[in-house]
Tab-separated table of C-alpha atoms in Angstrom:
chain	number	residue	atom	x	y	z
M	19	UNK	CA	0.008	-0.230	-0.133
M	20	UNK	CA	0.608	3.334	-0.859
M	21	UNK	CA	-0.204	5.759	1.940
M	22	UNK	CA	1.621	8.539	2.830
M	23	UNK	CA	2.892	9.071	6.502
M	24	UNK	CA	5.013	11.481	7.681
M	25	UNK	CA	4.922	10.793	11.163
M	26	UNK	CA	7.583	8.545	12.637
M	27	UNK	CA	8.011	4.867	11.878
M	28	UNK	CA	10.669	3.865	14.350
M	29	UNK	CA	12.146	5.332	17.507
M	30	UNK	CA	15.061	6.481	15.883
M	31	UNK	CA	13.050	8.655	13.765
M	32	UNK	CA	10.646	9.568	16.684
M	33	UNK	CA	14.117	10.901	18.332
M	34	UNK	CA	14.699	12.842	15.366
M	35	UNK	CA	11.599	14.363	15.243
M	36	UNK	CA	11.558	15.333	18.745
M	37	UNK	CA	15.222	16.699	18.710
M	38	UNK	CA	14.743	18.864	15.357
M	39	UNK	CA	11.330	20.355	16.936
M	40	UNK	CA	13.039	21.142	20.459
M	41	UNK	CA	16.093	22.282	18.172
M	42	UNK	CA	13.750	24.696	16.505
M	43	UNK	CA	12.025	25.900	19.570
M	44	UNK	CA	14.632	26.050	20.919
M	45	UNK	CA	16.301	28.672	18.040
M	46	UNK	CA	12.965	30.566	18.641
M	47	UNK	CA	13.808	31.297	22.215
M	48	UNK	CA	17.013	31.860	22.147
M	49	UNK	CA	16.619	34.442	19.446
M	50	UNK	CA	13.639	35.945	21.614
M	51	UNK	CA	15.185	35.509	24.892
M	52	UNK	CA	18.566	37.538	23.127
M	53	UNK	CA	16.260	40.264	21.291
M	54	UNK	CA	14.933	40.595	25.015
M	55	UNK	CA	18.660	40.919	27.135
M	56	UNK	CA	19.383	42.948	24.284
M	57	UNK	CA	16.768	45.467	24.647
M	58	UNK	CA	17.211	45.108	28.414
M	59	UNK	CA	20.944	45.498	28.981
M	60	UNK	CA	20.452	48.419	26.302
M	61	UNK	CA	18.172	50.091	28.200
M	62	UNK	CA	19.976	49.547	31.284
M	63	UNK	CA	23.465	50.868	29.708
M	64	UNK	CA	21.527	54.227	28.283
M	65	UNK	CA	19.844	54.350	31.340
M	66	UNK	CA	23.234	54.293	33.272
M	67	UNK	CA	24.885	56.859	30.539
M	68	UNK	CA	21.812	59.421	31.298
M	69	UNK	CA	22.696	59.067	35.092
M	70	UNK	CA	26.514	59.457	34.630
M	71	UNK	CA	25.943	62.399	32.139
M	72	UNK	CA	23.627	64.029	34.846
M	73	UNK	CA	25.810	63.419	37.929
M	74	UNK	CA	28.831	64.821	35.959
M	75	UNK	CA	26.349	67.857	35.171
M	76	UNK	CA	25.649	68.530	38.310
M	77	UNK	CA	29.401	69.675	39.318
M	78	UNK	CA	28.570	72.966	37.185
M	79	UNK	CA	25.614	73.639	39.217
M	80	UNK	CA	27.862	74.908	42.672
M	81	UNK	CA	27.669	77.928	44.366
M	82	UNK	CA	30.764	79.380	42.358
M	83	UNK	CA	28.622	78.740	39.273
M	84	UNK	CA	25.520	80.134	40.947
M	85	UNK	CA	27.497	83.319	41.479
M	86	UNK	CA	29.140	84.191	38.377
M	87	UNK	CA	28.104	86.490	35.400
M	88	UNK	CA	28.517	86.171	31.887
M	89	UNK	CA	31.608	88.401	31.869
M	90	UNK	CA	34.566	86.693	30.763
M	91	UNK	CA	36.005	85.819	34.098
M	92	UNK	CA	32.591	83.383	34.361
M	93	UNK	CA	33.767	82.203	30.537
M	94	UNK	CA	37.058	80.812	31.985
M	95	UNK	CA	35.980	79.041	35.047
M	96	UNK	CA	33.493	77.661	32.929
M	97	UNK	CA	35.958	76.492	30.833
M	98	UNK	CA	38.533	75.249	33.155
M	99	UNK	CA	35.363	73.108	34.569
M	100	UNK	CA	34.477	71.927	30.638
M	101	UNK	CA	38.121	70.974	30.362
M	102	UNK	CA	38.273	68.370	33.262
M	103	UNK	CA	35.173	66.931	32.179
M	104	UNK	CA	33.431	64.597	29.260
M	105	UNK	CA	31.580	67.697	28.425
M	106	UNK	CA	32.088	69.325	25.031
M	107	UNK	CA	30.199	72.205	25.115
M	108	UNK	CA	28.054	74.355	27.857
M	109	UNK	CA	25.256	76.569	27.016
M	110	UNK	CA	24.248	79.419	30.132
M	111	UNK	CA	20.377	81.124	29.724
M	112	UNK	CA	18.758	83.421	32.065
M	113	UNK	CA	15.648	82.541	33.786
M	114	UNK	CA	13.631	83.803	30.798
M	115	UNK	CA	15.406	81.103	28.804
M	116	UNK	CA	17.347	83.580	26.743
M	117	UNK	CA	21.055	82.583	26.086
M	118	UNK	CA	23.482	84.080	28.199
M	119	UNK	CA	26.714	82.439	26.856
M	120	UNK	CA	28.607	79.564	25.843
M	121	UNK	CA	31.924	78.020	26.151
M	122	UNK	CA	32.879	74.477	23.911
M	123	UNK	CA	35.886	72.327	23.873
M	124	UNK	CA	38.972	72.881	21.085
M	125	UNK	CA	37.797	69.599	19.435
M	126	UNK	CA	34.378	70.134	19.441
M	127	UNK	CA	34.124	73.843	17.335
M	128	UNK	CA	32.319	71.960	14.490
M	129	UNK	CA	29.650	71.052	16.636
M	130	UNK	CA	29.100	74.162	18.111
M	131	UNK	CA	28.190	75.783	14.446
M	132	UNK	CA	25.433	72.697	13.525
M	133	UNK	CA	22.199	73.309	14.212
M	134	UNK	CA	21.371	72.572	17.974
M	135	UNK	CA	18.421	73.008	19.841
M	136	UNK	CA	18.237	76.763	20.411
M	137	UNK	CA	15.634	76.351	23.427
M	138	UNK	CA	15.316	73.432	25.381
M	139	UNK	CA	12.758	72.128	27.470
M	140	UNK	CA	13.120	73.899	30.953
M	141	UNK	CA	12.941	71.708	33.719
M	142	UNK	CA	11.489	73.459	36.885
M	143	UNK	CA	13.654	74.026	40.249
M	144	UNK	CA	14.962	70.273	41.396
M	145	UNK	CA	14.198	68.606	38.549
M	146	UNK	CA	16.517	68.044	35.306
M	147	UNK	CA	15.986	67.181	31.594
M	148	UNK	CA	18.227	64.645	29.803
M	149	UNK	CA	17.872	62.804	26.416
M	150	UNK	CA	20.095	61.506	23.688
M	151	UNK	CA	20.528	63.744	20.783
M	152	UNK	CA	22.638	63.200	17.446
M	153	UNK	CA	24.767	65.981	16.301
M	154	UNK	CA	26.796	65.780	13.277
M	155	UNK	CA	27.261	61.942	13.710
M	156	UNK	CA	28.013	62.459	17.579
M	157	UNK	CA	25.799	60.667	20.188
M	158	UNK	CA	25.867	63.109	23.038
M	159	UNK	CA	23.340	62.817	25.726
M	160	UNK	CA	21.809	66.796	26.252
M	161	UNK	CA	21.688	67.618	30.104
M	162	UNK	CA	19.575	70.448	31.240
M	163	UNK	CA	19.741	71.572	34.882
M	164	UNK	CA	18.231	74.959	36.378
M	165	UNK	CA	20.343	77.831	37.992
M	166	UNK	CA	19.474	78.615	42.182
M	167	UNK	CA	20.800	82.159	43.412
M	168	UNK	CA	21.956	82.300	47.098
M	169	UNK	CA	18.134	82.687	48.211
M	170	UNK	CA	17.164	79.608	46.439
M	171	UNK	CA	15.483	81.068	43.280
M	172	UNK	CA	15.913	80.525	39.659
M	173	UNK	CA	18.242	82.137	38.309
M	174	UNK	CA	18.798	80.639	34.914
M	175	UNK	CA	19.428	77.267	33.336
M	176	UNK	CA	22.880	75.492	32.017
M	177	UNK	CA	22.245	72.674	29.147
M	178	UNK	CA	25.108	70.492	28.611
M	179	UNK	CA	26.253	68.323	26.084
M	180	UNK	CA	28.151	65.235	27.197
M	181	UNK	CA	29.856	62.384	25.453
M	182	UNK	CA	30.427	59.035	26.790
M	183	UNK	CA	34.180	58.002	26.987
M	184	UNK	CA	35.421	55.240	24.838
M	185	UNK	CA	36.181	52.855	27.444
M	186	UNK	CA	32.416	53.698	28.591
M	187	UNK	CA	30.936	52.525	25.470
M	188	UNK	CA	33.303	49.824	25.422
M	189	UNK	CA	32.015	48.360	28.712
M	190	UNK	CA	28.608	48.879	27.953
M	191	UNK	CA	29.216	46.969	24.532
M	192	UNK	CA	30.557	44.135	26.615
M	193	UNK	CA	27.210	44.127	28.859
M	194	UNK	CA	24.681	43.816	25.774
M	195	UNK	CA	26.823	41.400	24.401
M	196	UNK	CA	27.292	38.885	27.844
M	197	UNK	CA	23.758	39.833	28.722
M	198	UNK	CA	22.609	38.290	24.799
M	199	UNK	CA	25.106	35.804	25.335
M	200	UNK	CA	24.002	34.444	28.769
M	201	UNK	CA	20.314	34.890	27.635
M	202	UNK	CA	21.184	32.305	24.750
M	203	UNK	CA	23.155	29.940	26.310
M	204	UNK	CA	20.667	29.496	29.158
M	205	UNK	CA	17.873	28.655	26.865
M	206	UNK	CA	20.413	26.151	24.796
M	207	UNK	CA	20.939	24.340	28.025
M	208	UNK	CA	17.498	24.304	28.870
M	209	UNK	CA	16.489	22.866	25.751
M	210	UNK	CA	19.134	20.140	26.288
M	211	UNK	CA	18.335	19.217	29.806
M	212	UNK	CA	14.685	19.370	28.631
M	213	UNK	CA	15.324	16.606	25.398
M	214	UNK	CA	15.533	13.528	27.711
M	215	UNK	CA	12.355	14.140	29.822
M	216	UNK	CA	10.936	14.715	26.510
M	217	UNK	CA	11.822	12.285	24.667
M	218	UNK	CA	10.483	10.137	27.599
M	219	UNK	CA	7.543	11.562	27.774
M	220	UNK	CA	6.853	11.087	24.539
M	221	UNK	CA	7.671	7.474	24.539
M	222	UNK	CA	5.477	6.551	27.008
M	223	UNK	CA	2.561	8.425	25.202
M	224	UNK	CA	3.468	6.933	21.801
M	225	UNK	CA	3.209	3.273	24.242
M	226	UNK	CA	-0.104	4.168	25.379
M	227	UNK	CA	-1.212	5.011	21.619
M	228	UNK	CA	-0.224	2.124	20.648
M	229	UNK	CA	-1.925	0.079	23.172
M	230	UNK	CA	-4.701	1.666	23.058
M	231	UNK	CA	-4.705	1.581	18.681
M	232	UNK	CA	-4.264	-2.105	19.254
M	233	UNK	CA	-7.178	-2.467	21.094
M	234	UNK	CA	-8.802	-0.280	18.806
M	235	UNK	CA	-8.275	-2.618	16.081
M	236	UNK	CA	-9.130	-5.712	18.269
M	237	UNK	CA	-12.434	-4.529	18.477
M	238	UNK	CA	-12.619	-3.808	14.669
M	239	UNK	CA	-11.151	-7.186	13.864
M	240	UNK	CA	-13.758	-8.768	16.702
M	241	UNK	CA	-16.859	-6.619	14.838
M	242	UNK	CA	-15.856	-7.714	11.707
M	243	UNK	CA	-15.248	-11.494	12.299
M	244	UNK	CA	-18.150	-11.803	14.371
M	245	UNK	CA	-20.349	-11.140	11.284
M	246	UNK	CA	-17.852	-12.970	8.649
M	247	UNK	CA	-18.628	-16.369	10.548
M	248	UNK	CA	-22.344	-15.839	10.631
M	249	UNK	CA	-22.221	-14.572	7.044
M	250	UNK	CA	-19.657	-16.554	4.830
M	251	UNK	CA	-18.261	-18.232	7.344
M	252	UNK	CA	-14.288	-15.892	6.590
M	253	UNK	CA	-13.478	-12.759	7.241
M	254	UNK	CA	-10.896	-12.778	4.562
M	255	UNK	CA	-13.492	-10.638	2.287
M	256	UNK	CA	-13.095	-7.717	4.817
M	257	UNK	CA	-9.275	-7.922	4.933
M	258	UNK	CA	-9.357	-7.593	1.160
M	259	UNK	CA	-12.104	-4.922	-0.126
M	260	UNK	CA	-10.284	-2.975	3.037
M	261	UNK	CA	-6.936	-3.179	1.140
M	262	UNK	CA	-8.622	-2.572	-2.369
M	263	UNK	CA	-10.505	-0.007	-1.327
M	264	UNK	CA	-7.499	1.950	0.481
M	265	UNK	CA	-5.316	1.445	-3.144
M	266	UNK	CA	-7.701	2.867	-4.735
M	267	UNK	CA	-8.577	5.785	-2.773
M	268	UNK	CA	-4.798	6.525	-3.238
M	269	UNK	CA	-4.843	6.022	-7.437
M	270	UNK	CA	-7.842	8.101	-6.765
M	271	UNK	CA	-5.709	11.041	-5.333
M	272	UNK	CA	-7.724	11.075	-1.840
M	273	UNK	CA	-6.476	12.667	0.821
M	274	UNK	CA	-4.199	10.449	3.345
M	275	UNK	CA	-6.527	12.218	6.283
M	276	UNK	CA	-9.614	10.858	5.039
M	277	UNK	CA	-8.280	7.387	3.741
M	278	UNK	CA	-8.848	5.822	7.352
M	279	UNK	CA	-12.438	6.747	7.734
M	280	UNK	CA	-13.121	4.685	4.359
M	281	UNK	CA	-10.723	1.545	5.789
M	282	UNK	CA	-12.931	1.465	9.010
M	283	UNK	CA	-15.586	1.594	7.187
M	284	UNK	CA	-14.579	-1.275	4.381
M	285	UNK	CA	-13.622	-3.062	7.344
M	286	UNK	CA	-16.964	-2.812	9.261
M	287	UNK	CA	-19.250	-2.233	6.315
M	288	UNK	CA	-21.969	-5.527	7.108
M	289	UNK	CA	-21.640	-5.200	10.667
M	290	UNK	CA	-24.834	-4.614	10.766
M	291	UNK	CA	-25.722	-8.343	9.598
M	292	UNK	CA	-25.417	-9.117	13.113
M	293	UNK	CA	-28.929	-7.915	13.816
M	294	UNK	CA	-30.454	-10.287	10.817
M	295	UNK	CA	-31.955	-13.462	11.897
M	296	UNK	CA	-29.923	-16.779	10.700
M	297	UNK	CA	-32.983	-18.086	8.614
M	298	UNK	CA	-32.606	-14.811	6.175
M	299	UNK	CA	-28.444	-14.140	6.370
M	300	UNK	CA	-27.574	-17.734	5.985
M	301	UNK	CA	-30.609	-18.926	3.607
M	302	UNK	CA	-28.628	-20.884	0.517
M	303	UNK	CA	-31.112	-19.480	-1.823
M	304	UNK	CA	-32.835	-16.443	-3.363
M	305	UNK	CA	-34.322	-14.267	-0.470
M	306	UNK	CA	-38.215	-13.424	-0.894
M	307	UNK	CA	-39.413	-10.000	-1.278
M	308	UNK	CA	-40.267	-9.427	2.254
M	309	UNK	CA	-36.855	-11.344	3.399
M	310	UNK	CA	-34.742	-8.863	0.889
M	311	UNK	CA	-36.406	-5.798	3.253
M	312	UNK	CA	-35.207	-7.392	6.269
M	313	UNK	CA	-31.895	-7.828	4.610
M	314	UNK	CA	-31.601	-4.205	3.697
M	315	UNK	CA	-31.857	-3.435	7.017
M	316	UNK	CA	-28.581	-4.166	7.981
M	317	UNK	CA	-27.436	-0.509	6.763
M	318	UNK	CA	-28.954	0.833	9.719
M	319	UNK	CA	-28.729	-1.560	12.128
M	320	UNK	CA	-24.457	-0.824	11.399
M	321	UNK	CA	-25.003	2.533	12.378
M	322	UNK	CA	-26.878	2.029	15.636
M	323	UNK	CA	-23.873	-0.595	16.409
M	324	UNK	CA	-21.334	2.130	16.204
M	325	UNK	CA	-23.525	4.825	17.548
M	326	UNK	CA	-21.260	6.672	20.452
M	327	UNK	CA	-18.188	5.371	19.498
M	328	UNK	CA	-15.986	8.796	18.510
M	329	UNK	CA	-13.164	7.110	16.533
M	330	UNK	CA	-15.602	5.294	14.300
M	331	UNK	CA	-18.029	7.783	13.012
M	332	UNK	CA	-16.126	8.394	10.040
M	333	UNK	CA	-17.229	4.901	9.199
M	334	UNK	CA	-20.865	5.447	8.892
M	335	UNK	CA	-20.879	6.902	5.234
M	336	UNK	CA	-19.612	3.710	3.996
M	337	UNK	CA	-21.738	1.635	6.337
M	338	UNK	CA	-24.865	3.298	5.467
M	339	UNK	CA	-24.627	3.882	2.008
M	340	UNK	CA	-22.173	1.067	0.280
M	341	UNK	CA	-25.279	-0.019	-1.463
M	342	UNK	CA	-26.782	2.710	-2.808
M	343	UNK	CA	-26.631	3.199	-6.857
M	344	UNK	CA	-25.448	6.062	-8.971
M	345	UNK	CA	-29.024	5.759	-10.660
M	346	UNK	CA	-30.718	6.328	-7.367
M	347	UNK	CA	-32.189	2.473	-7.368
M	348	UNK	CA	-29.945	1.493	-4.427
M	349	UNK	CA	-31.068	1.216	-0.758
M	350	UNK	CA	-31.443	2.412	2.326
M	351	UNK	CA	-31.555	6.476	1.169
M	352	UNK	CA	-32.315	6.196	-2.744
M	353	UNK	CA	-29.019	8.623	-3.035
M	354	UNK	CA	-28.061	9.414	-6.774
M	355	UNK	CA	-24.417	10.444	-8.699
M	356	UNK	CA	-22.264	12.352	-6.092
M	357	UNK	CA	-25.124	12.778	-3.386
M	358	UNK	CA	-23.657	9.050	-1.924
M	359	UNK	CA	-20.038	9.897	-0.589
M	360	UNK	CA	-16.830	9.346	-2.107
M	361	UNK	CA	-15.970	6.559	0.164
M	362	UNK	CA	-19.086	5.220	-0.562
M	363	UNK	CA	-18.566	4.853	-4.399
M	364	UNK	CA	-15.159	3.760	-3.710
M	365	UNK	CA	-16.346	0.775	-2.045
M	366	UNK	CA	-19.098	-0.391	-4.198
M	367	UNK	CA	-17.241	-0.748	-6.606
M	368	UNK	CA	-14.435	-3.238	-4.875
M	369	UNK	CA	-16.816	-4.811	-3.012
M	370	UNK	CA	-19.058	-6.274	-6.004
M	371	UNK	CA	-15.813	-6.982	-7.574
M	372	UNK	CA	-14.103	-9.084	-4.281
M	373	UNK	CA	-17.524	-11.008	-4.853
M	374	UNK	CA	-17.566	-11.930	-8.225
M	375	UNK	CA	-14.002	-13.259	-7.898
M	376	UNK	CA	-14.577	-15.520	-4.714
M	377	UNK	CA	-16.219	-18.606	-4.968
M	378	UNK	CA	-19.121	-18.505	-2.343
M	379	UNK	CA	-21.095	-21.740	-1.427
M	380	UNK	CA	-23.935	-20.559	-3.741
M	381	UNK	CA	-21.695	-19.627	-6.585
M	382	UNK	CA	-18.413	-20.187	-8.442
M	383	UNK	CA	-15.886	-17.493	-8.551
M	384	UNK	CA	-15.300	-15.442	-11.855
M	385	UNK	CA	-11.955	-14.182	-13.302
M	386	UNK	CA	-10.672	-10.304	-12.842
M	387	UNK	CA	-11.002	-9.470	-16.263
M	388	UNK	CA	-14.313	-11.006	-16.489
M	389	UNK	CA	-15.699	-9.124	-12.887
M	390	UNK	CA	-13.996	-6.109	-14.733
M	391	UNK	CA	-16.284	-6.367	-17.696
M	392	UNK	CA	-19.000	-6.437	-15.426
M	393	UNK	CA	-18.575	-3.776	-13.497
M	394	UNK	CA	-17.901	-1.497	-16.809
M	395	UNK	CA	-21.300	-2.781	-18.287
M	396	UNK	CA	-22.726	-1.081	-14.870
M	397	UNK	CA	-20.938	2.242	-15.210
M	398	UNK	CA	-23.038	5.203	-14.503
M	399	UNK	CA	-26.182	2.889	-13.309
M	400	UNK	CA	-24.885	0.906	-10.737
M	401	UNK	CA	-21.255	2.123	-10.301
M	402	UNK	CA	-19.535	5.429	-10.648
M	403	UNK	CA	-17.702	5.411	-14.279
M	404	UNK	CA	-14.807	7.520	-12.758
M	405	UNK	CA	-14.152	4.956	-9.604
M	406	UNK	CA	-14.244	1.809	-11.950
M	407	UNK	CA	-11.945	3.557	-14.485
M	408	UNK	CA	-9.456	4.256	-11.601
M	409	UNK	CA	-9.917	0.543	-10.203
M	410	UNK	CA	-9.347	-0.913	-14.069
M	411	UNK	CA	-5.651	0.785	-13.934
M	412	UNK	CA	-4.957	-1.409	-10.640
M	413	UNK	CA	-7.259	-4.353	-10.446
M	414	UNK	CA	-5.413	-6.811	-12.113
M	415	UNK	CA	-2.354	-6.348	-10.484
M	416	UNK	CA	-3.588	-5.672	-6.735
M	417	UNK	CA	-5.859	-8.682	-7.356
M	418	UNK	CA	-2.963	-10.918	-8.006
M	419	UNK	CA	-1.125	-9.767	-4.544
M	420	UNK	CA	-4.015	-10.296	-2.845
M	421	UNK	CA	-5.916	-13.065	-4.339
M	422	UNK	CA	-3.294	-15.358	-3.365
M	423	UNK	CA	-2.842	-14.333	-0.130
M	424	UNK	CA	-4.212	-16.601	2.692
M	425	UNK	CA	-5.733	-15.271	5.873
M	426	UNK	CA	-2.531	-14.589	7.964
M	427	UNK	CA	-0.641	-13.209	4.905
M	428	UNK	CA	-4.056	-10.935	4.802
M	429	UNK	CA	-3.893	-10.175	8.275
M	430	UNK	CA	0.068	-9.133	8.294
M	431	UNK	CA	-0.642	-7.163	4.978
M	432	UNK	CA	-3.137	-5.053	6.836
M	433	UNK	CA	-1.061	-4.186	9.898
M	434	UNK	CA	0.780	-1.774	8.567
M	435	UNK	CA	-1.936	-0.281	6.644
M	436	UNK	CA	-3.526	0.195	10.170
M	437	UNK	CA	-0.213	1.618	11.616
M	438	UNK	CA	-0.314	4.734	8.541
M	439	UNK	CA	-3.617	5.212	8.784
M	440	UNK	CA	-4.319	5.711	12.290
M	441	UNK	CA	-1.103	6.421	13.866
M	442	UNK	CA	-1.510	10.242	15.421
C-alpha cells in the first residue's frame, strides 16, 4: 500500500523528529531571549549613561556657578570646568530662557556651529532634563539643569552636551553582548536538559497510543470477524475489500486524512448483519421480497452498532451507503450520483469486484477480467464511472497480490496499513 505517512515509523525517527522540533523551539527561544536581553541591557546602559551625564552636569551647578556673571571671568571659570570633564560644550541661559553665553572645547567647534536645539525644554527647580541627541554623527547626551541663586530662587539654566568616554562605550557593548550570550546559552542549556525528559514522555505517550490503537484494532477485528462467521464463514473478505478500497482511494488522490475513515468503513461495512435473523442471513437460496426488505436493514443496524463510538463515526458513510446506486435505485436512502459519498462509491466497486472473483457456497468465482467487464457495463447505473476507470488501472496487479494471500497473510498485510492510517 502507498498511504503517505509523515509521522515517525521507528524510535530513531521519533528521536530525530523530537530533536528537530525541540531544536527549532530552542532556536526561536534563543532569538527571543537574545532580543529581550539586548533591549534590557541596552536600556540599562542608556540609563546608566544618562545618570552619569546628569551626575557630571550637577558639578557645574555649584555656588561658584550660581554667583557667576556672563563676563570673561565666568567664561574662563566655565572653560576650566569643561576641560576637566567629558562635556564638550556648555550653554548658559537666564531665568527667562534667553541665551547668555556658551563655551566649547577646542575639538568640538564644528558641533557648536551645527543646528542645536535653540531653546531646550526647561525643567522646574529640583529636576532635570536629559536625552540622547545626534549632532554631526556624534551621539551626545543633552542635560539641562536649573540654576539657583543664594536665596534658592531660579536665576537661569545650564545646558551641557556630554560625550561618553570610549572605555565606557566599550564596557556598555560588552555588557550588552554578555547579556545576549547568557540568555542564549541559558535557553540552549534548558533545551538540552529537557530533551531526555521530553523523549521519555514522548515514548511513554507513544506506548500508550500503541496500546490504545491495538485495542481499537482488536475491537474492529472482533466485530468484522463476528459477522463473517455468521455470513460467509470467513473474514478474508473484510481484509481484501479494505486493502482494495485503500489502494483505490490512493489511486484517485483521496486525502491521506480521509483514508482511515474509508478503511474502518470497509472493514465494518456489513457489521449490521449481526442483527439479521439466521434464517434470512444464512438462507442458501434467493431471498423473497419480504426477506430482502429485512436484509436491507443491515445498513441502518450497522449505524446503531457503532453509535456513540467517536473514532468509528467516520465509517458511517460506507456502512450506510455502500448499497446505494448511481442511478438512485439503491438503498436505504435512494441517493443518486454525487449525493453518495466518494467513500461509499469507492467501496461499492471493490465490494462487488471481490464478491464476483470469490467463490461462495452458492456461486463459483469468475476471472478478474470478467468481473471488470461487469463493472464497466454497470458504470453510470450501479457504479461511478470515474471510480470504475481508476480501479481498472490497478485491479489486475492488486488482485494478483491479494488473491494469493492466505488469511494469515492478509492479517499481516493490513497491519502496516492500519498503523500508517491511524498513528496520530
